[in-house]
Amino acid sequence: ILNVEQSPQSLHVQEGDSTNFTCSFPSSNFYALHWYRWETAKSPEALFVMTLNGDEKKKGRISATLNTKEGYSYLYIKGSQPEDSATYLCAFTSGGGADGLTFGKGTHLIIQP
Amino acid sequence: DVKVTQSSRYLVKRTGEKVFLECVQDMDHENMFWYRQDPGLGLRLIYFSYDVKMKEKGDIPEGYSVSREKKERFSLILESASTNQTSMYLCASSGRGVADTQYFGPGTRLTVL
């Protein structure tokens, strides 16, 4: 079983502050790294899929970077808002055809007004 | 918009009962997945399917089986439910590409008494 680690496990941030958290994954046999946002009582929602070393993706105030050689990805949120409160999951897949994702345990983000 | 639906949001069953969890997607996706989510453990892959009548074991298949008779439908079966199968079950679907985004259903919270 592949190991995907996320840190921190939980995070409290003041509204308006920026924040970031980390996902680390096996650097060998890398194929893609996904980020999802999972709000309470909703389905996990895809944020980004990244496949290339050095990839940077952005969606509004949220962005992500990828380093496949050292096996980590950062997710950044600029100017946090209460609606950013959610669990952020990263998931790794190696190549080789259809496969499920190996998820980290998530970072639980709480934005305090 | 991709839609993945699951037959029940909440389900309560007794130990030893046979349980069917149904998942339907409307985007003609080839791949479908079943995960379970437990506190402190994150999302773990139970089974997946990349085509009709095809199935592959994930990381934790013990105690489960699956059925994919039609492309849009993927069923998870608990042959004889046990209390340690109390969990949140999430279904997902994606296109054929390994890096394709997975789209999740709302989840079924199963309690086995």
Short mmCIF file of C-alpha atoms in Angstrom, two decimals, chain A residues 1-2 9 31-32 34 36 38 41-46 48-49 51 89 93-105, chain B residues 4 9 31 33 35 37 40-45 48-50 56 59-60 88 90 96 98-107:
data_model
loop_
_atom_site.label_atom_id
_atom_site.label_comp_id
_atom_site.label_asym_id
_atom_site.label_seq_id
_atom_site.Cartn_x
_atom_site.Cartn_y
_atom_site.Cartn_z
CA ILE A 1 0.00 0.00 0.00
CA LEU A 2 1.38 3.39 -1.01
CA GLN A 9 -3.81 17.17 10.33
CA TYR A 31 1.67 9.45 -12.50
CA ALA A 32 -0.68 12.08 -11.07
CA HIS A 34 -5.03 15.15 -7.17
CA TYR A 36 -9.92 17.56 -3.45
CA TRP A 38 -14.50 17.97 1.07
CA ALA A 41 -22.35 16.92 4.23
CA LYS A 42 -21.18 17.27 0.63
CA SER A 43 -19.26 15.11 -1.85
CA PRO A 44 -15.50 15.56 -2.29
CA GLU A 45 -14.99 18.11 -5.04
CA ALA A 46 -11.99 18.04 -7.36
CA PHE A 48 -6.64 20.12 -9.27
CA VAL A 49 -4.97 17.27 -11.09
CA THR A 51 1.00 15.39 -13.62
CA LEU A 89 -7.46 15.74 0.53
CA THR A 93 -1.87 7.53 -8.50
CA SER A 94 0.94 5.63 -10.13
CA GLY A 95 0.85 4.59 -13.77
CA GLY A 96 -0.30 1.30 -15.17
CA GLY A 97 -3.86 1.61 -16.33
CA ALA A 98 -7.10 2.23 -14.48
CA ASP A 99 -6.49 2.45 -10.79
CA GLY A 100 -8.01 3.86 -7.68
CA LEU A 101 -6.48 6.80 -5.89
CA THR A 102 -4.46 6.48 -2.71
CA PHE A 103 -5.63 9.26 -0.44
CA GLY A 104 -3.93 11.03 2.40
CA LYS A 105 -5.89 11.48 5.63
CA VAL B 4 -23.01 10.34 -9.21
CA ARG B 9 -27.69 8.51 2.47
CA ASN B 31 -14.13 3.62 -14.35
CA PHE B 33 -14.79 2.99 -7.56
CA TYR B 35 -14.18 3.74 -1.04
CA GLN B 37 -14.00 6.61 4.96
CA GLY B 40 -8.35 8.92 11.32
CA LEU B 41 -7.91 6.60 8.36
CA GLY B 42 -8.98 8.68 5.39
CA LEU B 43 -10.53 7.30 2.22
CA ARG B 44 -9.55 3.72 1.41
CA LEU B 45 -10.22 1.92 -1.85
CA PHE B 48 -12.90 -0.63 -8.62
CA SER B 49 -14.09 -1.49 -12.10
CA TYR B 50 -12.79 -0.28 -15.44
CA GLU B 56 -10.30 -5.24 -9.39
CA ASP B 59 -6.61 -2.01 -0.68
CA ILE B 60 -9.31 -3.44 1.61
CA MET B 88 -19.18 6.03 5.32
CA LEU B 90 -18.36 6.69 -1.19
CA ARG B 96 -10.61 6.01 -18.79
CA VAL B 98 -5.40 7.28 -15.19
CA ALA B 99 -5.13 10.98 -14.34
CA ASP B 100 -8.83 11.70 -14.94
CA THR B 101 -10.68 13.43 -12.14
CA GLN B 102 -12.84 11.17 -10.02
CA TYR B 103 -16.34 12.43 -9.32
CA PHE B 104 -17.85 11.38 -6.04
CA GLY B 105 -21.35 10.58 -4.89
CA PRO B 106 -22.77 12.00 -1.65
CA GLY B 107 -21.90 8.90 0.38
#
